[in-house]
Short mmCIF file of C-alpha atoms in Angstrom, two decimals:
data_model
loop_
_atom_site.label_atom_id
_atom_site.label_comp_id
_atom_site.label_asym_id
_atom_site.label_seq_id
_atom_site.Cartn_x
_atom_site.Cartn_y
_atom_site.Cartn_z
CA UNK A 1 250.85 102.39 60.64
CA UNK A 2 250.02 99.94 57.71
CA UNK A 3 252.40 99.36 55.42
CA UNK A 4 252.69 97.36 51.88
CA UNK A 5 255.21 96.05 49.14
CA UNK A 6 254.26 95.77 45.80
CA UNK A 7 256.74 95.51 42.58
CA UNK A 8 256.53 95.75 38.74
CA UNK A 9 258.37 95.48 35.60
CA UNK A 10 258.33 97.34 32.80
CA UNK A 11 260.09 97.77 29.75
CA UNK A 12 261.92 100.54 28.99
CA UNK A 13 260.62 103.61 26.62
CA UNK A 14 257.04 103.39 27.26
CA UNK A 15 254.60 105.52 26.05
CA UNK A 16 253.43 108.06 28.32
CA UNK A 17 249.80 107.04 30.06
CA UNK A 18 250.92 103.50 29.75
CA UNK A 19 249.63 101.57 32.74
CA UNK A 20 251.97 100.01 34.93
CA UNK A 21 249.91 98.26 37.22
CA UNK A 22 246.74 98.74 39.01
CA UNK A 23 247.87 99.67 42.71
CA UNK A 24 244.68 99.48 44.22
CA UNK A 25 243.74 95.79 43.54
CA UNK A 26 247.42 94.76 44.33
CA UNK A 27 247.39 96.31 47.31
CA UNK A 28 243.92 95.38 48.67
CA UNK A 29 242.77 99.06 48.78
CA UNK A 30 239.45 99.99 47.84
CA UNK A 31 239.30 103.04 44.93
CA UNK A 32 237.55 105.39 47.42
CA UNK A 33 239.88 104.90 49.90
CA UNK A 34 242.63 106.39 47.77
CA UNK A 35 240.38 109.66 47.23
CA UNK A 36 239.60 109.57 50.80
CA UNK A 37 242.99 109.16 52.16
CA UNK A 38 244.40 111.59 49.77
CA UNK A 39 246.71 108.95 48.01
CA UNK A 40 249.91 110.60 46.57
CA UNK A 41 253.38 109.49 45.32
CA UNK A 42 256.55 110.63 46.77
CA UNK A 43 259.92 109.60 45.12
CA UNK A 44 262.50 112.50 46.35
CA UNK A 45 263.71 112.70 42.78
CA UNK A 46 263.32 116.19 40.82
CA UNK A 47 261.12 113.69 37.97
CA UNK A 48 258.42 112.20 38.28
CA UNK A 49 258.61 109.17 36.00
CA UNK A 50 255.17 107.70 37.07
CA UNK A 51 251.65 109.12 37.93
CA UNK A 52 248.86 107.98 40.20
CA UNK A 53 245.09 107.89 38.48
CA UNK A 54 243.40 108.01 42.07
CA UNK A 55 239.91 107.68 40.56
CA UNK A 56 240.96 104.29 39.08
CA UNK A 57 243.77 103.18 41.19
CA UNK A 58 246.16 102.49 38.10
CA UNK A 59 249.88 103.91 38.66
CA UNK A 60 250.95 104.98 35.14
CA UNK A 61 253.51 106.20 33.25
CA UNK A 62 254.28 109.76 33.60
CA UNK A 63 257.30 110.93 31.99
CA UNK A 64 260.30 108.72 29.58
CA UNK A 65 262.15 106.05 31.14
CA UNK A 66 265.68 105.23 29.79
CA UNK A 67 267.34 102.49 31.24
CA UNK A 68 270.97 103.68 30.21
CA UNK A 69 270.01 107.08 31.28
CA UNK A 70 268.78 105.76 34.83
CA UNK A 71 270.77 103.19 36.10
CA UNK A 72 274.01 103.08 33.84
CA UNK A 73 275.43 99.94 33.30
CA UNK A 74 273.92 98.49 37.29
CA UNK A 75 271.86 95.57 36.32
CA UNK A 76 269.39 95.21 37.62
CA UNK A 77 267.77 98.58 37.37
CA UNK A 78 265.20 99.99 39.39
CA UNK A 79 263.86 102.52 40.84
CA UNK A 80 261.35 102.66 44.08
CA UNK A 81 259.18 105.38 45.81
CA UNK A 82 256.15 105.12 48.44
CA UNK A 83 252.79 105.80 48.21
CA UNK A 84 251.20 107.77 51.38
CA UNK A 85 247.77 107.50 52.37
CA UNK A 86 246.00 109.61 55.13
CA UNK A 87 243.36 109.33 58.00
CA UNK A 88 245.30 107.21 58.81
CA UNK A 89 248.56 106.91 57.83
CA UNK A 90 249.57 104.35 55.60
CA UNK A 91 253.05 103.88 53.64
CA UNK A 92 253.44 101.71 50.84
CA UNK A 93 256.53 101.26 48.87
CA UNK A 94 256.42 100.24 45.02
CA UNK A 95 259.27 99.20 42.85
CA UNK A 96 259.77 99.44 39.23
CA UNK A 97 262.15 97.28 37.65
CA UNK A 98 262.94 98.73 34.67
CA UNK A 99 263.90 95.92 31.71
CA UNK A 100 266.46 97.04 28.70
CA UNK A 101 265.46 97.07 25.14
CA UNK A 102 267.61 97.06 22.09
CA UNK A 103 267.61 100.57 21.35
CA UNK A 104 271.34 101.40 21.16
CA UNK A 105 273.70 100.68 18.33
CA UNK A 106 277.14 99.44 19.60
CA UNK A 107 280.04 101.51 20.96
CA UNK A 108 283.62 101.68 22.20
CA UNK A 109 283.53 101.92 26.00
CA UNK A 110 283.72 105.28 27.46
CA UNK A 111 286.97 105.66 29.84
CA UNK A 112 285.42 107.47 32.54
CA UNK A 113 283.83 106.02 35.28
CA UNK A 114 280.35 106.86 36.30
CA UNK A 115 279.97 106.84 40.47
CA UNK A 116 276.80 105.33 42.13
CA UNK A 117 275.51 107.26 45.11
CA UNK A 118 272.75 105.38 47.42
CA UNK A 119 270.27 108.32 49.12
CA UNK A 120 269.09 107.16 52.15
CA UNK A 121 265.58 108.05 52.94
CA UNK A 122 263.95 107.59 56.45
CA UNK A 123 260.33 108.36 56.75
CA UNK A 124 258.93 108.90 60.06
CA UNK A 125 255.22 109.21 61.84
CA UNK A 126 254.28 111.67 64.42
CA UNK A 127 251.71 109.90 66.55
CA UNK A 128 249.71 110.66 69.59
CA UNK A 129 250.24 109.18 73.16
CA UNK A 130 247.05 110.58 74.35
CA UNK A 131 243.07 112.11 73.02
CA UNK A 132 243.03 115.54 71.64
CA UNK A 133 240.81 117.77 73.06
CA UNK A 134 240.43 120.94 71.35
CA UNK A 135 238.35 122.83 73.96
CA UNK A 136 241.42 122.16 76.80
CA UNK A 137 244.65 122.60 74.01
CA UNK A 138 243.43 124.13 70.95
CA UNK A 139 246.73 123.71 68.56
CA UNK A 140 250.58 122.43 68.76
CA UNK A 141 253.85 123.87 67.80
CA UNK A 142 256.04 120.27 67.34
CA UNK A 143 259.72 120.74 67.22
CA UNK A 144 261.08 117.61 65.06
CA UNK A 145 264.86 117.54 65.01
CA UNK A 146 266.57 115.24 62.17
CA UNK A 147 270.49 114.03 63.41
CA UNK A 148 273.00 111.88 61.66
CA UNK A 149 275.37 109.43 62.84
CA UNK A 150 277.96 111.32 61.28
CA UNK A 151 281.24 112.46 63.38
CA UNK A 152 280.57 115.03 64.34
CA UNK A 153 276.89 114.57 63.41
CA UNK A 154 274.72 117.07 61.78
CA UNK A 155 271.25 118.14 62.01
CA UNK A 156 268.37 120.00 60.75
CA UNK A 157 265.02 121.22 62.60
CA UNK A 158 261.39 121.92 61.25
CA UNK A 159 258.72 123.55 63.21
CA UNK A 160 254.87 121.74 62.25
CA UNK A 161 251.72 123.70 63.66
CA UNK A 162 249.24 121.40 64.46
CA UNK A 163 245.88 123.01 64.75
CA UNK A 164 243.35 120.69 66.30
CA UNK A 165 239.94 120.95 64.86
CA UNK A 166 236.23 120.47 66.29
CA UNK A 167 233.93 117.59 66.55
CA UNK A 168 230.73 117.75 68.22
CA UNK A 169 231.64 116.06 71.58
CA UNK A 170 230.35 118.44 73.95
CA UNK A 171 226.52 118.87 74.73
CA UNK A 172 225.01 122.02 75.83
CA UNK A 173 225.44 122.68 79.76
CA UNK A 174 222.90 125.12 81.34
CA UNK A 175 223.97 127.16 83.79
CA UNK A 176 221.97 125.88 86.86
CA UNK A 177 221.39 122.47 87.60
CA UNK A 178 217.42 123.25 88.23
CA UNK A 179 215.61 126.88 87.76
CA UNK A 180 212.91 128.40 89.98
CA UNK A 181 210.63 131.69 88.87
CA UNK A 182 207.76 133.11 90.16
CA UNK A 183 204.72 134.96 88.85
CA UNK A 184 202.11 136.74 90.51
CA UNK A 185 198.55 135.95 89.40
CA UNK A 186 196.33 137.79 87.37
CA UNK A 187 199.21 138.66 84.89
CA UNK A 188 198.79 139.78 81.47
CA UNK A 189 199.07 136.91 78.59
CA UNK A 190 202.26 137.13 76.68
CA UNK A 191 204.21 138.75 79.75
CA UNK A 192 208.11 137.05 80.18
CA UNK A 193 208.66 135.35 83.23
CA UNK A 194 211.85 134.04 83.27
CA UNK A 195 215.03 132.86 80.67
CA UNK A 196 216.97 129.77 80.72
CA UNK A 197 220.33 129.95 79.22
CA UNK A 198 222.97 127.58 78.12
CA UNK A 199 226.35 127.31 76.63
CA UNK A 200 228.20 124.64 74.26
CA UNK A 201 231.99 124.74 74.29
CA UNK A 202 232.21 123.66 70.91
CA UNK A 203 232.82 126.17 67.52
CA UNK A 204 230.28 127.19 64.82
CA UNK A 205 227.41 124.95 64.05
CA UNK A 206 228.21 122.44 66.66
CA UNK A 207 228.05 125.27 69.69
CA UNK A 208 224.86 126.63 68.29
CA UNK A 209 222.32 126.18 70.48
CA UNK A 210 218.11 125.95 70.02
CA UNK A 211 216.11 125.59 73.01
CA UNK A 212 212.86 123.33 73.32
CA UNK A 213 210.02 123.20 75.30
CA UNK A 214 209.54 119.35 76.63
CA UNK A 215 206.09 118.00 75.60
CA UNK A 216 204.36 117.36 79.27
CA UNK A 217 201.14 118.20 80.94
CA UNK A 218 200.09 120.68 83.99
CA UNK A 219 197.10 119.54 85.67
CA UNK A 220 195.92 117.28 82.65
CA UNK A 221 196.75 119.84 80.23
CA UNK A 222 199.63 120.69 77.67
CA UNK A 223 202.43 123.11 78.96
CA UNK A 224 202.17 124.49 75.70
CA UNK A 225 198.43 125.92 76.51
CA UNK A 226 200.04 127.71 79.99
CA UNK A 227 203.83 128.95 78.53
CA UNK A 228 205.86 129.58 75.41
CA UNK A 229 209.46 129.44 75.01
CA UNK A 230 211.40 131.26 72.33
CA UNK A 231 213.50 128.80 70.88
CA UNK A 232 216.79 131.39 70.18
CA UNK A 233 216.98 133.73 73.52
CA UNK A 234 215.17 130.77 75.98
CA UNK A 235 212.95 133.28 77.36
CA UNK A 236 209.66 131.84 79.09
CA UNK A 237 206.99 134.29 78.76
CA UNK A 238 202.92 133.62 79.99
CA UNK A 239 200.20 132.35 77.14
CA UNK A 240 197.39 132.81 79.92
CA UNK A 241 196.36 134.61 83.02
CA UNK A 242 197.25 132.63 86.18
CA UNK A 243 194.61 132.01 88.79
CA UNK A 244 196.65 130.92 92.41
CA UNK A 245 193.39 129.18 93.55
CA UNK A 246 193.50 126.84 90.55
CA UNK A 247 196.96 126.18 90.33
CA UNK A 248 199.59 127.29 92.26
CA UNK A 249 202.98 125.82 90.37
CA UNK A 250 204.15 124.69 87.37
CA UNK A 251 207.00 122.29 86.88
CA UNK A 252 208.37 122.01 82.87
CA UNK A 253 211.30 120.59 81.00
CA UNK A 254 213.50 122.35 78.40
CA UNK A 255 215.72 120.83 76.03
CA UNK A 256 218.82 122.61 75.08
CA UNK A 257 220.06 121.33 71.48
CA UNK A 258 223.19 121.89 69.08
CA UNK A 259 223.54 122.21 65.94
CA UNK A 260 226.04 119.32 65.27
CA UNK A 261 225.55 116.11 63.54
CA UNK A 262 224.12 114.30 65.24
CA UNK A 263 223.09 116.87 67.34
CA UNK A 264 224.05 116.49 70.86
CA UNK A 265 221.27 117.93 73.65
CA UNK A 266 220.78 118.26 77.70
CA UNK A 267 217.21 118.75 79.78
CA UNK A 268 216.84 121.05 82.88
CA UNK A 269 213.81 121.67 84.94
CA UNK A 270 212.06 124.93 85.39
CA UNK A 271 209.44 125.51 88.42
CA UNK A 272 207.19 128.35 87.90
CA UNK A 273 205.59 129.07 91.14
CA UNK A 274 202.35 131.27 91.05
CA UNK A 275 202.08 134.45 93.97
CA UNK A 276 199.03 135.28 95.44
CA UNK A 277 197.16 137.94 94.83
CA UNK A 278 194.40 139.94 97.25
CA UNK A 279 191.74 139.35 94.49
CA UNK A 280 189.16 137.31 96.88
CA UNK A 281 186.73 138.66 99.80
CA UNK A 282 186.36 136.51 102.74
CA UNK A 283 183.29 134.23 102.64
CA UNK A 284 181.21 133.89 105.78
CA UNK A 285 180.12 130.38 106.32
CA UNK A 286 178.40 130.98 110.04
CA UNK A 287 175.97 132.38 110.40
CA UNK A 288 174.01 131.26 107.21
CA UNK A 289 172.19 134.35 105.43
CA UNK A 290 168.64 133.51 104.34
CA UNK A 291 166.36 135.49 102.46
CA UNK A 292 163.03 134.21 103.98
CA UNK A 293 163.33 133.04 107.30
CA UNK A 294 165.15 134.86 110.26
CA UNK A 295 167.55 133.38 112.34
CA UNK A 296 168.17 134.20 115.89
CA UNK A 297 170.80 133.51 118.51
CA UNK A 298 169.12 133.55 122.47
CA UNK A 299 170.30 135.22 125.00
CA UNK A 300 168.96 134.41 128.15
CA UNK A 301 168.42 137.77 130.82
CA UNK A 302 170.55 135.84 133.27
CA UNK A 303 173.60 135.39 131.13
CA UNK A 304 176.68 136.45 133.12
CA UNK A 305 179.85 138.56 131.56
CA UNK A 306 181.75 136.87 128.89
CA UNK A 307 178.40 134.72 127.57
CA UNK A 308 179.27 133.08 124.54
CA UNK A 309 176.27 133.95 122.00
CA UNK A 310 177.41 132.94 119.10
CA UNK A 311 181.18 132.47 116.74
CA UNK A 312 181.02 134.28 113.06
CA UNK A 313 183.08 131.62 110.98
CA UNK A 314 184.42 132.86 108.03
CA UNK A 315 187.54 131.73 105.54
CA UNK A 316 189.41 133.31 102.70
CA UNK A 317 190.52 131.04 99.50
CA UNK A 318 193.75 133.59 99.18
CA UNK A 319 197.13 132.28 100.96
CA UNK A 320 199.55 134.18 103.70
CA UNK A 321 198.54 137.41 105.15
CA UNK A 322 195.77 137.53 102.48
CA UNK A 323 194.22 135.03 104.24
CA UNK A 324 194.41 136.75 107.67
CA UNK A 325 190.96 137.32 109.08
CA UNK A 326 189.89 139.67 111.71
CA UNK A 327 186.44 140.54 113.01
CA UNK A 328 185.13 143.78 113.83
CA UNK A 329 181.51 145.14 115.10
CA UNK A 330 180.56 148.09 112.96
CA UNK A 331 176.78 148.46 113.96
CA UNK A 332 174.43 147.18 117.01
CA UNK A 333 171.27 147.57 118.56
CA UNK A 334 172.58 148.08 121.85
CA UNK A 335 176.53 148.29 121.44
CA UNK A 336 177.63 148.07 125.11
CA UNK A 337 176.07 144.91 125.47
CA UNK A 338 177.98 142.90 123.05
CA UNK A 339 181.84 142.70 121.54
CA UNK A 340 183.42 140.31 118.84
CA UNK A 341 186.77 138.83 119.30
CA UNK A 342 189.49 140.75 116.54
CA UNK A 343 190.72 137.07 115.69
CA UNK A 344 188.23 134.09 116.37
CA UNK A 345 184.70 136.08 115.54
CA UNK A 346 183.34 135.33 118.93
CA UNK A 347 180.32 137.34 119.93
CA UNK A 348 180.37 137.61 123.69
CA UNK A 349 178.54 139.74 126.51
CA UNK A 350 180.10 142.26 127.83
CA UNK A 351 177.84 143.36 130.90
CA UNK A 352 174.85 142.03 132.49
CA UNK A 353 171.23 141.83 130.42
CA UNK A 354 168.77 144.36 132.03
CA UNK A 355 165.58 145.06 131.31
CA UNK A 356 165.93 148.22 129.47
CA UNK A 357 167.79 145.80 127.06
CA UNK A 358 165.70 145.48 123.70
CA UNK A 359 164.47 141.63 122.95
CA UNK A 360 165.79 142.15 119.28
CA UNK A 361 169.22 142.80 118.97
CA UNK A 362 170.46 143.57 115.46
CA UNK A 363 174.84 143.16 114.97
CA UNK A 364 176.43 144.25 112.04
CA UNK A 365 180.05 142.16 111.47
CA UNK A 366 182.83 142.80 109.47
CA UNK A 367 184.95 140.28 108.14
CA UNK A 368 188.42 141.95 106.88
CA UNK A 369 191.59 140.65 104.98
CA UNK A 370 194.69 141.42 106.06
CA UNK A 371 195.84 141.89 101.96
CA UNK A 372 197.06 145.17 100.49
CA UNK A 373 194.52 146.77 99.68
CA UNK A 374 192.21 145.01 102.20
CA UNK A 375 189.09 143.33 101.21
CA UNK A 376 185.93 142.54 103.54
CA UNK A 377 181.99 140.83 103.85
CA UNK A 378 179.44 142.05 106.38
CA UNK A 379 177.32 139.44 108.09
CA UNK A 380 174.02 140.26 110.41
CA UNK A 381 173.53 138.61 113.38
CA UNK A 382 170.18 138.75 115.02
CA UNK A 383 169.88 138.18 118.88
CA UNK A 384 167.00 137.38 120.88
CA UNK A 385 167.10 138.87 124.33
CA UNK A 386 164.85 136.73 126.09
CA UNK A 387 164.09 133.96 128.61
CA UNK A 388 161.35 131.75 126.95
CA UNK A 389 161.07 131.08 123.29
CA UNK A 390 157.50 131.92 123.06
CA UNK A 391 159.00 135.44 123.68
CA UNK A 392 161.29 135.29 120.74
CA UNK A 393 159.03 134.41 118.47
CA UNK A 394 156.34 137.14 119.29
CA UNK A 395 158.92 139.57 118.99
CA UNK A 396 160.30 138.71 115.99
CA UNK A 397 157.26 137.74 114.25
CA UNK A 398 155.94 141.23 114.55
CA UNK A 399 159.24 142.20 113.48
CA UNK A 400 158.98 140.25 110.25
CA UNK A 401 155.41 141.49 109.63
CA UNK A 402 156.27 144.85 110.01
CA UNK A 403 159.02 144.37 107.56
CA UNK A 404 156.33 142.85 105.00
CA UNK A 405 153.98 145.60 105.96
CA UNK A 406 156.62 148.34 104.98
CA UNK A 407 157.32 146.71 102.09
CA UNK A 408 154.27 146.58 101.08
CA UNK A 409 153.71 150.50 101.85
CA UNK A 410 156.28 151.33 99.91
CA UNK A 411 155.56 149.38 97.17
CA UNK A 412 151.94 150.98 96.95
CA UNK A 413 153.59 154.87 97.67
CA UNK A 414 155.72 153.92 94.27
CA UNK A 415 152.83 152.96 92.74
CA UNK A 416 151.01 155.94 93.20
CA UNK A 417 153.47 158.26 92.65
CA UNK A 418 153.88 156.58 88.87
CA UNK A 419 150.00 156.83 88.64
CA UNK A 420 149.71 160.76 88.97
CA UNK A 421 152.64 161.41 87.36
CA UNK A 422 151.40 160.09 84.02
CA UNK A 423 147.91 161.58 84.59
CA UNK A 424 149.89 164.97 85.05
CA UNK A 425 151.77 164.90 81.85
CA UNK A 426 148.55 163.53 80.21
CA UNK A 427 146.57 166.52 81.15
CA UNK A 428 149.54 168.75 80.26
CA UNK A 429 149.94 167.63 76.91
CA UNK A 430 146.01 167.66 75.88
CA UNK A 431 145.75 171.08 77.37
CA UNK A 432 148.92 172.19 74.99
CA UNK A 433 147.37 170.04 72.10
CA UNK A 434 143.65 172.28 72.25
CA UNK A 435 145.76 175.52 72.44
CA UNK A 436 148.14 174.72 69.35
CA UNK A 437 144.62 173.98 67.78
CA UNK A 438 142.82 176.92 68.40
CA UNK A 439 145.79 179.01 67.47
CA UNK A 440 146.06 177.30 63.77
CA UNK A 441 141.94 178.06 63.37
CA UNK A 442 142.61 181.73 64.37
CA UNK A 443 145.44 181.97 61.83
CA UNK A 444 143.47 180.49 58.73
CA UNK A 445 140.62 182.99 59.39
CA UNK A 446 142.87 185.77 59.10
CA UNK A 447 144.45 184.91 56.14
CA UNK A 448 141.38 183.84 54.25
CA UNK A 449 140.30 185.91 50.79
CA UNK A 450 136.67 184.55 51.04
CA UNK A 451 133.97 187.43 50.02
CA UNK A 452 131.86 188.64 53.18
CA UNK A 453 128.02 187.82 52.26
CA UNK A 454 126.09 190.43 54.15
CA UNK A 455 122.88 189.40 55.97
CA UNK A 456 119.70 191.30 56.35
CA UNK A 457 116.78 190.27 58.96
CA UNK A 458 113.50 189.46 57.39
CA UNK A 459 111.53 192.67 58.07
CA UNK A 460 115.00 194.65 56.24
CA UNK A 461 114.69 192.40 53.41
CA UNK A 462 112.08 193.95 51.33
CA UNK A 463 113.02 198.18 51.45
CA UNK A 464 116.89 196.85 51.33
CA UNK A 465 117.91 199.83 53.44
CA UNK A 466 121.36 199.39 53.10
CA UNK A 467 121.94 201.95 56.32
CA UNK A 468 120.50 198.85 58.62
CA UNK A 469 122.18 198.70 61.75
CA UNK A 470 122.44 194.59 60.74
CA UNK A 471 124.58 195.69 57.40
CA UNK A 472 126.59 197.98 58.83
CA UNK A 473 127.93 195.30 61.44
CA UNK A 474 128.30 193.04 58.47
CA UNK A 475 130.48 195.56 56.51
CA UNK A 476 132.75 196.34 59.62
CA UNK A 477 133.25 192.77 59.84
CA UNK A 478 134.47 192.78 56.38
CA UNK A 479 136.28 195.69 56.28
CA UNK A 480 138.58 194.29 59.24
#
């Protein structure tokens, strides 16, 4: 506690509002300190003789001061009071000496004696011996007891309720040190993935939390192009569709910031693991499927049982059980001659080769993964059962030529069918058109109103015989 002492001398009977002194200047205080510390005067008397002007730091007369009324015959005449400031507490004592002026006429002395009492005033400060923490204890009930030194001693008690106000001294705290979330690939954009949560033990605005997605990068792109974060709820949502084969994990940083001044914050790491779906079929690496040339594996006719013909090699870019592959022989020229390993894709003979076995063997191997539902790919393996390379070449050359001949024959058959169909439709259209034309011509003659001119043969033209056969025939046509 800081304390100061000043003394002023003023004449009695000063007008109300008269300046006694500049308290702020005399005590070395800033005028702003008087306002912020809520400076006030404490006298303990019923009459407030002085007033403190905190805006200017001046002490002025508040009530009429009569020295004779205040002190009687006591000399010197003075009264004291304290000026108290808060935050931190300061106590300054001010003494005002009242000087006598000649304002009374002579008079006989009064026989009665006045009694002077001294009032003891004590001021105490309540000081804490440790820091207050509102989050631990929000308020205190303090009982202060004052006891005098009389015999017997007398005392009085007063209870003070002390409430601790909040300051922004606690940052937000996440409920986990790190978050892990899972997201299945091929998701819909905008779907919610996960939510982070933090709490702040302060009050009101100091406890209001906002969630912020820190600017980081994932595979060279801003993290905001992958996910979004709701600043109020902490919900993390997908911005795009994820592909496990392109990105398997996202790591981002989320900041929780309170609304205090200045704000406090804390960060947490969030890992989003992309889960695989069976969205890719197996890919056959060997044997390579060529479009033009025909590749065949040779098996000598002297091959023993279990002879390794070739191996089908395939991969699946999915993961886990979605990438577990199994091999099945779907169709063969001579099925009992070969088998394929379920797990390794090895094609081996299961019996001795005989003369009845064809040279050309066409095997269809299906590679299937273990996903739900499963996906598969099929590869054609050509096997030549022969002891010499020229034998293989002659057989497979004929096979290739036959295939080309069949392809050409199919093309010409389709072309011929198209030409015949075109000619048939054309003839049909012509016939229908002729029929329609003739029908329309007959309709025109039937409805015609033109007069019929009779025709007479030359031998009848002179005598004008109207009953000749030619004339009758023409009239008949006209009457019709």
